[in-house]
Amino acid sequence: MLVLLPPSEGKAASGRGAPLKPESLSLPGLTPARETVLGELVELCSGDEEKAREVLGLSEGLRGEVAKNAELRTAGARPAGEIYTGVLYDALDLASLDAAAKRRAARALLVFSGLWGAVRVTDRIPSYRCSMVVKLPALGALGAYWRAPMAEVLPAAAGDGLVLDLRSAAYAAAWKPQGEVAGRTATVRVLHAPTRKVVSHFNKATKGRIVRSLLASGSAPAGPAELVEALRDLGYEVEAQAPARAGKPWALDVLVAEIH
């Protein structure tokens, strides 16, 4: 099982660990693209602060993120699972999983990133600010920039099992499973059961809980149909729609009675 996650806008501090080693990150086929984006981001943030803030879409209150980006090559690095925070990651709560579940998380979770492309939760990275919707001056929109390198690397990372895609639209644009990989991919919406409306903020919390439940239970569904049964066994109310034709993902709706 491969679980595709969005990052979080907010991130924990880098800490005092050893600096980033780009060549040590998972998915080494992405290393040249990572080096390019990293170089462009550091150069941007080492120059005109106002220009950098405008390009990155940062408010006045987030001005300090520019200086943080300028020091990415020398900043301390921590496991990505500790760097990413926010609603989904709070609900997932990797730190409190038992040892076996943590090993499953290290194998299964892949976090998409405007800067790194995608990383494992065990990859050591510094705290940064650069979303997938950013348009770097020399590279353009990062969502489009990452498509070619992702298309080269991600099919192999997906292996031959289930792909559970929990990414937001901006990050899903960087890689869309194709062909037989798409056929074993499941996307998830979270709906408020009484109204059948898509929830927003609580969508992230529910997705975090789903991933935690799968990791903690040791469930290893082989494909989307088995995922539906596994989630139902774990207490989730799930409606599934199989693709109308080959090469398309399954669509799963998880229904929540209370928004919390």
Short mmCIF file of C-alpha atoms in Angstrom, two decimals:
data_model
loop_
_atom_site.label_atom_id
_atom_site.label_comp_id
_atom_site.label_asym_id
_atom_site.label_seq_id
_atom_site.Cartn_x
_atom_site.Cartn_y
_atom_site.Cartn_z
CA MET A 1 0.00 0.00 0.00
CA LEU A 2 1.20 3.48 -0.89
CA VAL A 3 -0.55 6.45 0.75
CA LEU A 4 -0.19 9.83 -0.96
CA LEU A 5 -0.49 12.76 1.46
CA PRO A 6 -0.42 16.53 1.11
CA PRO A 7 2.08 18.44 3.24
CA SER A 8 1.05 21.05 5.80
CA GLU A 9 1.43 24.78 5.35
CA GLY A 10 2.59 25.12 8.95
CA LYS A 11 5.71 23.22 9.90
CA ALA A 12 7.70 22.54 13.02
CA ALA A 13 11.08 24.22 13.49
CA SER A 14 14.06 22.53 11.86
CA GLY A 15 15.86 21.98 15.15
CA ARG A 16 19.58 21.40 15.55
CA GLY A 17 20.07 18.25 13.53
CA ALA A 18 22.63 17.83 10.75
CA PRO A 19 21.89 19.85 7.59
CA LEU A 20 19.98 18.50 4.62
CA LYS A 21 21.65 15.96 2.34
CA PRO A 22 19.52 15.97 -0.84
CA GLU A 23 21.16 12.79 -2.10
CA SER A 24 20.01 10.93 1.03
CA LEU A 25 16.29 11.46 0.38
CA SER A 26 14.07 8.64 -0.82
CA LEU A 27 13.14 8.44 -4.52
CA PRO A 28 16.63 9.38 -5.73
CA GLY A 29 15.34 9.81 -9.26
CA LEU A 30 13.91 13.14 -8.07
CA THR A 31 17.29 14.42 -6.85
CA PRO A 32 18.16 16.58 -9.91
CA ALA A 33 14.75 18.24 -9.85
CA ARG A 34 14.96 18.78 -6.09
CA GLU A 35 18.38 20.41 -6.44
CA THR A 36 16.99 22.74 -9.11
CA VAL A 37 13.98 23.84 -7.05
CA LEU A 38 16.09 24.18 -3.91
CA GLY A 39 18.63 26.34 -5.71
CA GLU A 40 15.95 28.60 -7.18
CA LEU A 41 14.14 28.96 -3.86
CA VAL A 42 17.31 29.77 -1.90
CA GLU A 43 18.39 32.30 -4.54
CA LEU A 44 14.96 33.97 -4.53
CA CYS A 45 14.85 34.22 -0.75
CA SER A 46 18.45 35.44 -0.48
CA GLY A 47 17.64 38.47 -2.62
CA ASP A 48 14.78 40.97 -2.58
CA GLU A 49 12.64 40.05 0.43
CA GLU A 50 9.51 41.76 -0.89
CA LYS A 51 9.76 39.97 -4.22
CA ALA A 52 10.25 36.64 -2.46
CA ARG A 53 7.27 37.28 -0.22
CA GLU A 54 5.11 38.11 -3.24
CA VAL A 55 6.20 35.02 -5.18
CA LEU A 56 5.60 32.74 -2.20
CA GLY A 57 2.24 34.34 -1.38
CA LEU A 58 3.25 35.18 2.18
CA SER A 59 1.51 37.72 4.39
CA GLU A 60 3.40 40.36 6.34
CA GLY A 61 3.15 38.17 9.41
CA LEU A 62 5.02 35.37 7.62
CA ARG A 63 7.92 37.53 6.49
CA GLY A 64 10.30 35.40 8.57
CA GLU A 65 9.67 32.44 6.27
CA VAL A 66 11.74 34.16 3.57
CA ALA A 67 14.84 34.24 5.76
CA LYS A 68 14.21 30.62 6.76
CA ASN A 69 14.15 29.55 3.10
CA ALA A 70 17.38 31.43 2.41
CA GLU A 71 19.16 29.17 4.93
CA LEU A 72 17.78 25.82 3.78
CA ARG A 73 21.17 24.39 2.82
CA THR A 74 22.61 24.91 6.30
CA ALA A 75 19.51 24.57 8.50
CA GLY A 76 19.08 21.54 10.72
CA ALA A 77 17.04 18.65 9.35
CA ARG A 78 14.52 16.37 11.07
CA PRO A 79 12.35 13.48 9.83
CA ALA A 80 9.58 14.80 7.60
CA GLY A 81 7.04 13.12 9.88
CA GLU A 82 8.14 15.54 12.61
CA ILE A 83 8.35 18.61 10.36
CA TYR A 84 4.81 18.42 8.96
CA THR A 85 2.15 19.56 11.42
CA GLY A 86 -1.46 20.68 11.11
CA VAL A 87 -4.85 19.01 11.26
CA LEU A 88 -4.15 15.88 9.23
CA TYR A 89 -0.83 15.19 10.94
CA ASP A 90 -2.24 15.89 14.39
CA ALA A 91 -4.93 13.27 13.74
CA LEU A 92 -2.40 10.84 12.30
CA ASP A 93 -0.12 11.37 15.35
CA LEU A 94 2.81 9.35 14.06
CA ALA A 95 4.80 9.74 17.28
CA SER A 96 2.28 7.77 19.32
CA LEU A 97 2.08 4.75 16.99
CA ASP A 98 3.66 1.54 18.18
CA ALA A 99 6.91 0.33 16.61
CA ALA A 100 5.25 -1.96 14.07
CA ALA A 101 2.87 0.77 12.90
CA LYS A 102 5.77 3.21 12.59
CA ARG A 103 7.57 0.74 10.33
CA ARG A 104 4.46 0.46 8.20
CA ALA A 105 4.25 4.28 8.04
CA ALA A 106 7.86 4.49 6.88
CA ARG A 107 7.09 2.13 4.01
CA ALA A 108 3.63 3.36 3.06
CA LEU A 109 3.44 7.14 3.48
CA LEU A 110 4.58 9.54 0.78
CA VAL A 111 4.20 13.29 1.40
CA PHE A 112 4.03 15.54 -1.66
CA SER A 113 5.89 18.87 -1.58
CA GLY A 114 6.42 21.88 -3.78
CA LEU A 115 10.10 21.85 -2.82
CA TRP A 116 10.99 18.15 -2.58
CA GLY A 117 8.47 16.62 -4.98
CA ALA A 118 7.67 13.80 -2.57
CA VAL A 119 9.37 12.44 0.55
CA ARG A 120 8.99 9.57 2.99
CA VAL A 121 8.13 10.48 6.57
CA THR A 122 11.57 9.21 7.62
CA ASP A 123 13.45 11.48 5.20
CA ARG A 124 15.34 14.23 7.03
CA ILE A 125 14.41 17.70 5.76
CA PRO A 126 14.55 21.26 7.13
CA SER A 127 11.47 23.36 7.77
CA TYR A 128 10.57 25.38 4.67
CA ARG A 129 7.80 27.36 3.00
CA CYS A 130 7.02 26.63 -0.65
CA SER A 131 3.66 25.27 -1.74
CA MET A 132 2.91 23.48 -4.99
CA VAL A 133 1.00 26.51 -6.33
CA VAL A 134 4.10 28.75 -6.18
CA LYS A 135 5.50 29.99 -9.51
CA LEU A 136 9.26 30.36 -9.17
CA PRO A 137 10.67 32.93 -11.61
CA ALA A 138 12.93 30.54 -13.53
CA LEU A 139 10.74 27.42 -13.29
CA GLY A 140 7.12 28.53 -13.46
CA ALA A 141 4.33 26.74 -11.62
CA LEU A 142 5.74 23.97 -9.47
CA GLY A 143 2.74 21.71 -10.00
CA ALA A 144 3.57 21.62 -13.72
CA TYR A 145 7.34 21.50 -13.15
CA TRP A 146 7.11 18.30 -11.11
CA ARG A 147 4.96 16.34 -13.57
CA ALA A 148 7.78 15.00 -15.74
CA PRO A 149 10.13 13.85 -12.94
CA MET A 150 7.19 12.41 -10.98
CA ALA A 151 6.00 10.46 -14.02
CA GLU A 152 9.45 8.88 -14.24
CA VAL A 153 9.70 7.89 -10.57
CA LEU A 154 6.27 7.39 -9.01
CA PRO A 155 5.00 4.36 -11.00
CA ALA A 156 7.84 2.26 -9.61
CA ALA A 157 7.25 3.62 -6.10
CA ALA A 158 3.60 2.58 -6.39
CA GLY A 159 4.65 -1.04 -6.86
CA ASP A 160 1.82 -3.44 -7.62
CA GLY A 161 -0.48 -2.72 -4.67
CA LEU A 162 -3.11 -0.26 -3.55
CA VAL A 163 -2.52 3.48 -3.97
CA LEU A 164 -4.57 5.52 -1.51
CA ASP A 165 -4.63 9.10 -2.75
CA LEU A 166 -5.49 11.62 -0.03
CA ARG A 167 -3.87 14.67 -1.64
CA SER A 168 -5.50 18.04 -2.17
CA ALA A 169 -6.04 19.21 -5.77
CA ALA A 170 -2.87 21.34 -5.92
CA TYR A 171 -0.66 18.39 -5.02
CA ALA A 172 -2.61 15.85 -7.07
CA ALA A 173 -1.75 17.95 -10.13
CA ALA A 174 1.93 17.01 -9.78
CA TRP A 175 1.26 13.32 -10.49
CA LYS A 176 -1.88 11.56 -11.67
CA PRO A 177 -1.72 7.76 -11.66
CA GLN A 178 -2.16 6.40 -15.15
CA GLY A 179 -3.15 3.09 -16.71
CA GLU A 180 -3.12 0.05 -14.46
CA VAL A 181 -1.78 2.09 -11.53
CA ALA A 182 -4.89 4.29 -11.73
CA GLY A 183 -7.05 1.18 -11.67
CA ARG A 184 -5.72 0.25 -8.22
CA THR A 185 -5.90 3.81 -6.92
CA ALA A 186 -8.62 5.07 -4.57
CA THR A 187 -9.39 8.73 -3.90
CA VAL A 188 -11.35 9.78 -0.82
CA ARG A 189 -13.92 12.48 -0.07
CA VAL A 190 -15.27 13.12 3.39
CA LEU A 191 -18.99 13.94 3.49
CA HIS A 192 -21.22 15.14 6.32
CA ALA A 193 -23.73 12.29 6.32
CA PRO A 194 -26.90 14.28 7.17
CA THR A 195 -26.32 16.91 4.48
CA ARG A 196 -24.16 14.97 2.00
CA LYS A 197 -21.93 18.03 1.75
CA VAL A 198 -18.16 17.88 1.46
CA VAL A 199 -16.49 19.00 4.67
CA SER A 200 -13.35 21.12 4.49
CA HIS A 201 -11.28 21.57 7.65
CA PHE A 202 -12.57 18.29 9.11
CA ASN A 203 -11.80 16.50 5.88
CA LYS A 204 -8.13 16.64 6.88
CA ALA A 205 -8.75 15.29 10.38
CA THR A 206 -10.81 12.38 9.06
CA LYS A 207 -8.16 11.48 6.51
CA GLY A 208 -5.53 11.53 9.24
CA ARG A 209 -7.66 9.19 11.35
CA ILE A 210 -8.18 6.85 8.40
CA VAL A 211 -4.45 6.53 7.81
CA ARG A 212 -3.79 6.03 11.50
CA SER A 213 -6.46 3.33 11.70
CA LEU A 214 -4.96 1.43 8.77
CA LEU A 215 -1.42 1.66 10.14
CA ALA A 216 -2.38 0.75 13.71
CA SER A 217 -4.50 -2.22 12.65
CA GLY A 218 -1.86 -3.65 10.35
CA SER A 219 -4.44 -3.79 7.58
CA ALA A 220 -2.89 -4.29 4.14
CA PRO A 221 -5.67 -4.11 1.55
CA ALA A 222 -4.53 -5.35 -1.84
CA GLY A 223 -6.73 -3.00 -3.85
CA PRO A 224 -9.58 -0.49 -3.65
CA ALA A 225 -12.31 -3.10 -3.09
CA GLU A 226 -10.36 -4.60 -0.19
CA LEU A 227 -9.77 -1.08 1.17
CA VAL A 228 -13.51 -0.48 1.34
CA GLU A 229 -13.98 -3.66 3.37
CA ALA A 230 -11.03 -2.84 5.62
CA LEU A 231 -12.37 0.64 6.39
CA ARG A 232 -15.82 -0.73 7.13
CA ASP A 233 -14.27 -3.29 9.48
CA LEU A 234 -12.52 -0.38 11.22
CA GLY A 235 -15.85 1.34 11.81
CA TYR A 236 -16.00 3.82 8.92
CA GLU A 237 -19.11 4.32 6.83
CA VAL A 238 -17.91 4.10 3.24
CA GLU A 239 -19.61 4.33 -0.12
CA ALA A 240 -17.56 3.26 -3.13
CA GLN A 241 -17.84 3.86 -6.83
CA ALA A 242 -15.79 1.63 -9.09
CA PRO A 243 -14.49 3.29 -12.27
CA ALA A 244 -16.72 3.14 -15.32
CA ARG A 245 -13.76 2.18 -17.48
CA ALA A 246 -10.25 0.86 -17.09
CA GLY A 247 -7.46 3.26 -16.20
CA LYS A 248 -9.51 5.39 -13.81
CA PRO A 249 -9.34 5.47 -9.99
CA TRP A 250 -12.00 4.32 -7.57
CA ALA A 251 -13.91 7.09 -5.76
CA LEU A 252 -14.63 6.53 -2.05
CA ASP A 253 -16.92 8.67 0.11
CA VAL A 254 -16.40 8.43 3.87
CA LEU A 255 -19.50 9.63 5.71
CA VAL A 256 -19.21 11.33 9.09
CA ALA A 257 -22.27 11.98 11.27
CA GLU A 258 -20.57 14.68 13.34
CA ILE A 259 -18.16 17.32 12.15
CA HIS A 260 -15.27 17.39 14.62
#
